[in-house]
Coordinates of C-alpha atoms and ligand atoms in Angstrom, one line a residue:
M1 CA -11.5 22.3 2.4
S2 CA -8.7 21.1 4.3
K3 CA -5.3 21.6 2.4
R4 CA -2.2 20.4 4.3
L5 CA -3.3 17.2 6.1
I6 CA -1.4 14.2 7.8
L7 CA -2.0 11.1 8.4
L8 CA -1.0 9.5 11.6
G9 CA -1.4 6.0 12.5
A10 CA 1.1 2.6 13.1
P11 CA 2.7 0.5 10.5
G12 CA 0.5 -0.9 8.7
S13 CA -2.3 1.1 9.7
G14 CA -3.4 2.3 5.9
K15 CA -1.7 5.6 5.3
G16 CA 0.2 4.8 2.1
T17 CA -3.0 3.8 0.6
W18 CA -5.7 6.5 1.8
S19 CA -2.9 9.5 1.6
K20 CA -2.7 7.9 -2.7
I21 CA -6.8 8.1 -2.8
I22 CA -7.0 11.7 -0.9
S23 CA -4.0 13.2 -2.5
D24 CA -5.3 12.1 -6.3
E25 CA -9.2 13.1 -5.4
K26 CA -8.2 16.5 -4.3
G27 CA -4.6 16.9 -6.3
L28 CA -2.2 17.5 -3.2
A29 CA 1.0 17.0 -3.2
H30 CA 2.0 13.2 -1.2
I31 CA 4.5 13.6 0.6
A32 CA 5.9 10.0 2.2
T33 CA 9.1 10.2 3.9
G34 CA 9.1 6.1 4.0
D35 CA 9.1 6.3 0.0
L36 CA 11.5 9.0 -0.2
F37 CA 13.6 7.0 1.8
R38 CA 13.1 4.1 -0.3
A39 CA 13.9 6.1 -3.6
E40 CA 17.0 7.3 -1.7
L41 CA 18.2 3.7 -1.2
T42 CA 17.7 2.3 -4.7
A43 CA 19.5 5.5 -6.4
E44 CA 22.2 4.5 -3.4
T45 CA 22.6 8.4 -2.9
P46 CA 24.9 9.9 0.3
L47 CA 21.3 9.8 2.3
G48 CA 20.2 6.6 1.0
R49 CA 23.7 4.9 2.6
E50 CA 23.2 6.9 5.5
V51 CA 19.4 5.8 6.2
K52 CA 20.0 2.0 5.2
S53 CA 20.7 0.1 8.5
F54 CA 18.1 2.2 10.2
M55 CA 15.4 1.5 7.9
E56 CA 16.8 -2.3 7.7
Q57 CA 16.3 -2.5 11.3
G58 CA 12.6 -1.3 11.7
A59 CA 14.3 2.1 13.5
L60 CA 13.3 5.4 13.0
V61 CA 15.6 7.7 11.0
P62 CA 17.0 10.4 12.9
D63 CA 15.1 13.1 13.3
E64 CA 17.7 15.9 11.6
L65 CA 18.1 13.7 8.2
T66 CA 14.1 13.3 8.0
I67 CA 13.9 17.4 8.5
Q68 CA 16.0 18.0 5.8
L69 CA 14.0 15.7 3.6
V70 CA 10.9 17.5 4.2
E71 CA 11.7 20.8 3.9
K72 CA 13.7 20.1 0.6
A73 CA 9.6 18.4 -0.2
L74 CA 7.4 21.4 0.8
T75 CA 9.4 23.7 -0.7
D76 CA 8.6 21.8 -4.0
E77 CA 6.3 23.9 -6.3
S78 CA 3.7 20.6 -6.4
A79 CA 3.4 21.3 -2.4
V80 CA 2.6 25.4 -2.8
N81 CA -1.0 24.2 -2.6
G82 CA -1.4 21.6 -0.3
F83 CA 0.3 18.5 0.6
V84 CA -0.4 15.2 2.3
L85 CA 1.8 13.4 4.4
D86 CA 2.2 10.5 5.2
G87 CA 5.0 8.9 7.6
F88 CA 6.1 12.2 8.9
P89 CA 6.1 13.5 11.4
R90 CA 6.6 10.5 13.9
T91 CA 7.9 11.9 16.7
I92 CA 7.3 15.4 18.7
P93 CA 10.6 17.1 17.5
Q94 CA 9.4 15.8 13.6
A95 CA 6.4 17.7 15.2
E96 CA 7.6 20.8 16.4
A97 CA 9.9 21.3 12.8
L98 CA 7.3 20.9 11.0
A99 CA 5.3 23.5 12.7
T100 CA 8.1 26.2 12.4
M101 CA 8.7 25.1 8.5
L102 CA 5.3 26.4 7.8
E103 CA 4.8 29.2 10.0
K104 CA 7.7 30.8 8.4
R105 CA 5.9 30.3 5.1
D106 CA 2.9 31.8 7.0
K107 CA 1.2 28.2 6.6
A108 CA -0.5 25.8 9.0
I109 CA -1.7 22.2 9.2
D110 CA -5.4 21.7 8.8
M111 CA -5.6 18.6 9.7
V112 CA -4.5 15.1 11.3
I113 CA -6.0 12.3 10.7
N114 CA -5.7 9.4 13.1
L115 CA -5.8 6.0 11.3
V116 CA -7.4 3.7 14.0
I117 CA -7.2 -0.3 13.5
D118 CA -6.9 -3.4 15.7
E119 CA -3.8 -5.0 16.3
S120 CA -3.7 -8.1 15.2
I121 CA -5.2 -7.1 11.6
L122 CA -2.1 -4.7 11.6
I123 CA 0.4 -7.6 11.9
E124 CA -1.6 -10.1 9.0
R125 CA -1.9 -6.7 6.6
T126 CA 1.8 -5.4 6.8
L127 CA 3.5 -9.4 6.4
S128 CA 1.0 -9.6 2.9
R129 CA 1.6 -6.6 2.0
L130 CA 3.8 -5.0 -1.4
V131 CA 4.6 -1.8 -2.8
C132 CA 4.9 -0.7 -6.1
I133 CA 9.0 0.8 -6.2
K134 CA 8.3 3.4 -8.6
C135 CA 5.2 5.1 -7.7
G136 CA 4.9 3.8 -4.1
Q137 CA 1.5 2.7 -4.2
P138 CA 0.7 0.0 -1.6
Y139 CA -1.1 -4.0 -2.6
N140 CA -1.8 -6.5 -0.5
T141 CA -1.8 -10.5 -1.5
Q142 CA -5.2 -11.1 0.4
N143 CA -7.6 -8.2 -0.4
M144 CA -5.9 -5.7 -2.4
A145 CA -3.6 -7.6 -5.3
P146 CA -2.3 -5.6 -8.6
S147 CA -4.6 -6.5 -11.5
V148 CA -1.5 -8.2 -13.2
E149 CA 0.4 -10.0 -10.8
G150 CA 3.8 -7.9 -9.6
T151 CA 2.5 -5.0 -12.4
C152 CA 1.6 -1.7 -10.9
D153 CA -2.1 -1.0 -11.9
H154 CA -1.1 3.3 -11.5
C155 CA 2.4 3.1 -13.2
G156 CA 3.7 -0.2 -14.1
G157 CA 6.0 -0.4 -11.8
D158 CA 7.2 -3.7 -10.5
V159 CA 5.7 -4.6 -7.1
V160 CA 7.3 -6.2 -4.4
H161 CA 7.3 -7.2 -1.1
R162 CA 9.3 -4.9 1.4
S163 CA 12.4 -6.1 2.7
D164 CA 11.5 -4.3 6.0
D165 CA 8.3 -5.9 6.6
T166 CA 9.4 -9.1 8.0
E167 CA 8.0 -10.0 11.4
E168 CA 10.8 -9.1 13.8
T169 CA 11.5 -5.7 12.3
L170 CA 7.6 -4.8 12.2
R171 CA 7.9 -5.6 15.9
K172 CA 10.4 -2.9 16.5
R173 CA 8.5 -0.3 14.2
L174 CA 5.4 -1.0 16.2
E175 CA 7.7 -0.2 19.3
A176 CA 9.0 2.6 17.6
Y177 CA 5.9 3.9 16.7
R178 CA 4.4 3.3 20.8
K179 CA 6.8 5.3 21.9
S180 CA 8.0 8.3 19.5
T181 CA 4.8 8.3 17.1
A182 CA 1.5 7.7 19.6
P183 CA 2.6 10.7 22.2
L184 CA 1.4 12.8 18.9
I185 CA -2.2 11.9 19.1
D186 CA -2.2 14.1 22.3
Y187 CA 0.2 16.3 20.9
Y188 CA -2.3 17.2 18.0
R189 CA -5.5 16.8 20.3
A190 CA -4.2 19.4 22.4
R191 CA -4.1 21.9 19.0
D192 CA -7.5 20.7 18.3
L193 CA -6.2 18.9 14.9
L194 CA -7.0 15.3 15.3
V195 CA -9.5 13.2 14.0
T196 CA -9.7 10.1 14.0
F197 CA -11.1 7.2 11.4
S198 CA -11.3 3.6 11.8
N199 CA -10.2 1.7 9.2
D200 CA -10.5 -1.7 9.7
G201 CA -11.2 -3.5 6.1
P202 CA -9.4 -2.3 2.8
P203 CA -10.8 0.9 1.4
S204 CA -14.5 0.9 0.4
D205 CA -16.5 3.6 -0.8
E206 CA -18.9 3.7 2.0
M207 CA -15.1 4.7 3.8
R208 CA -14.3 6.7 1.3
R209 CA -17.7 8.8 2.0
R210 CA -17.1 8.7 5.3
L211 CA -13.6 10.5 4.8
F212 CA -13.9 13.2 2.4
S213 CA -16.9 14.4 4.5
I214 CA -14.4 14.8 7.5
I215 CA -11.6 16.3 5.2
D216 CA -14.5 18.5 3.6
G217 CA -16.1 18.9 7.0
A218 CA -16.4 22.2 9.4
K219 CA -12.3 22.0 10.0
G220 CA -11.5 23.1 6.8
Ligands
ADP208 P1 5.5 2.0 7.7 O1 4.2 3.2 7.9 O2 5.1 0.7 6.9 O3 6.6 1.8 8.6 P2 7.2 3.9 5.8 O4 6.9 4.0 4.4 O5 6.3 4.9 6.4 O6 6.8 2.2 6.7 O7 8.2 3.9 7.2 C1 9.3 2.8 6.4 C2 10.7 3.2 7.7 O8 11.4 4.6 6.8 C3 10.7 3.5 8.8 O9 10.5 2.2 9.4 C4 11.9 4.5 9.3 O10 12.9 3.2 9.2 C5 12.0 5.2 7.7 N1 10.7 6.6 8.1 C6 10.0 6.7 7.5 N2 9.2 8.0 8.0 C7 10.3 8.2 9.3 C8 10.2 9.6 10.0 N3 9.1 10.7 9.7 N4 11.1 9.3 10.9 C9 11.9 8.2 11.0 N5 12.1 7.5 9.9 C10 11.0 7.1 9.0
ZN209 ZN1 3.4 2.4 -9.5

């Protein structure tokens, strides 16, 4: 079984949703850089103040800050037995820093799951999505609403619309994705780590089975 996974994909491709499903089912740490940055923002830490304008504009946070954040999360006890990285790496230098971090600990990435989704669905999905501010669980007003409006099914936290989920920032985030993140598809394919998962609908049992058979499959 793969224990060190990366979920790759455009904004709104379902990285958060599937990372949570995988990490819950497999007992792996869920490391989502967007959630970690949002927590810093909410707590108004110095790092939070530093990343605020990048996030609000839909730009990538500089590599150095992002790499430091991930290094800290990876050294946490909870990540020792494996993890799902959600939203990291997003650039080639981040991928290289990650490989170095893991090498130092005699570890390596087992698998990179590339979530593929039609761009027209992606925009619609992102504009209608909601997120729990406490645990990061994604929701969607269209087909994945919380049972009680505004309240997280998992932790009871407030479920809100993300301030960076607007048409304007989404356009910028998609640009950043195409320019800086999409090259990671070839990067990981060249290292024989890439698998592709088509994610055009809300999570179904059939998709769940398909994904877990990939994760538990030959590459583990
Ligand atoms: P999404 O995948 O929907 O765009 P995330 O929650 O993963 O949302 O990220 C939100 C924002 O956090 C990004 O637009 C960016 O500003 C910042 N961010 C998250 N992860 C990274 C990363 N690996 N490198 C740089 N910036 C990041
Ligand atoms: Zn929650």
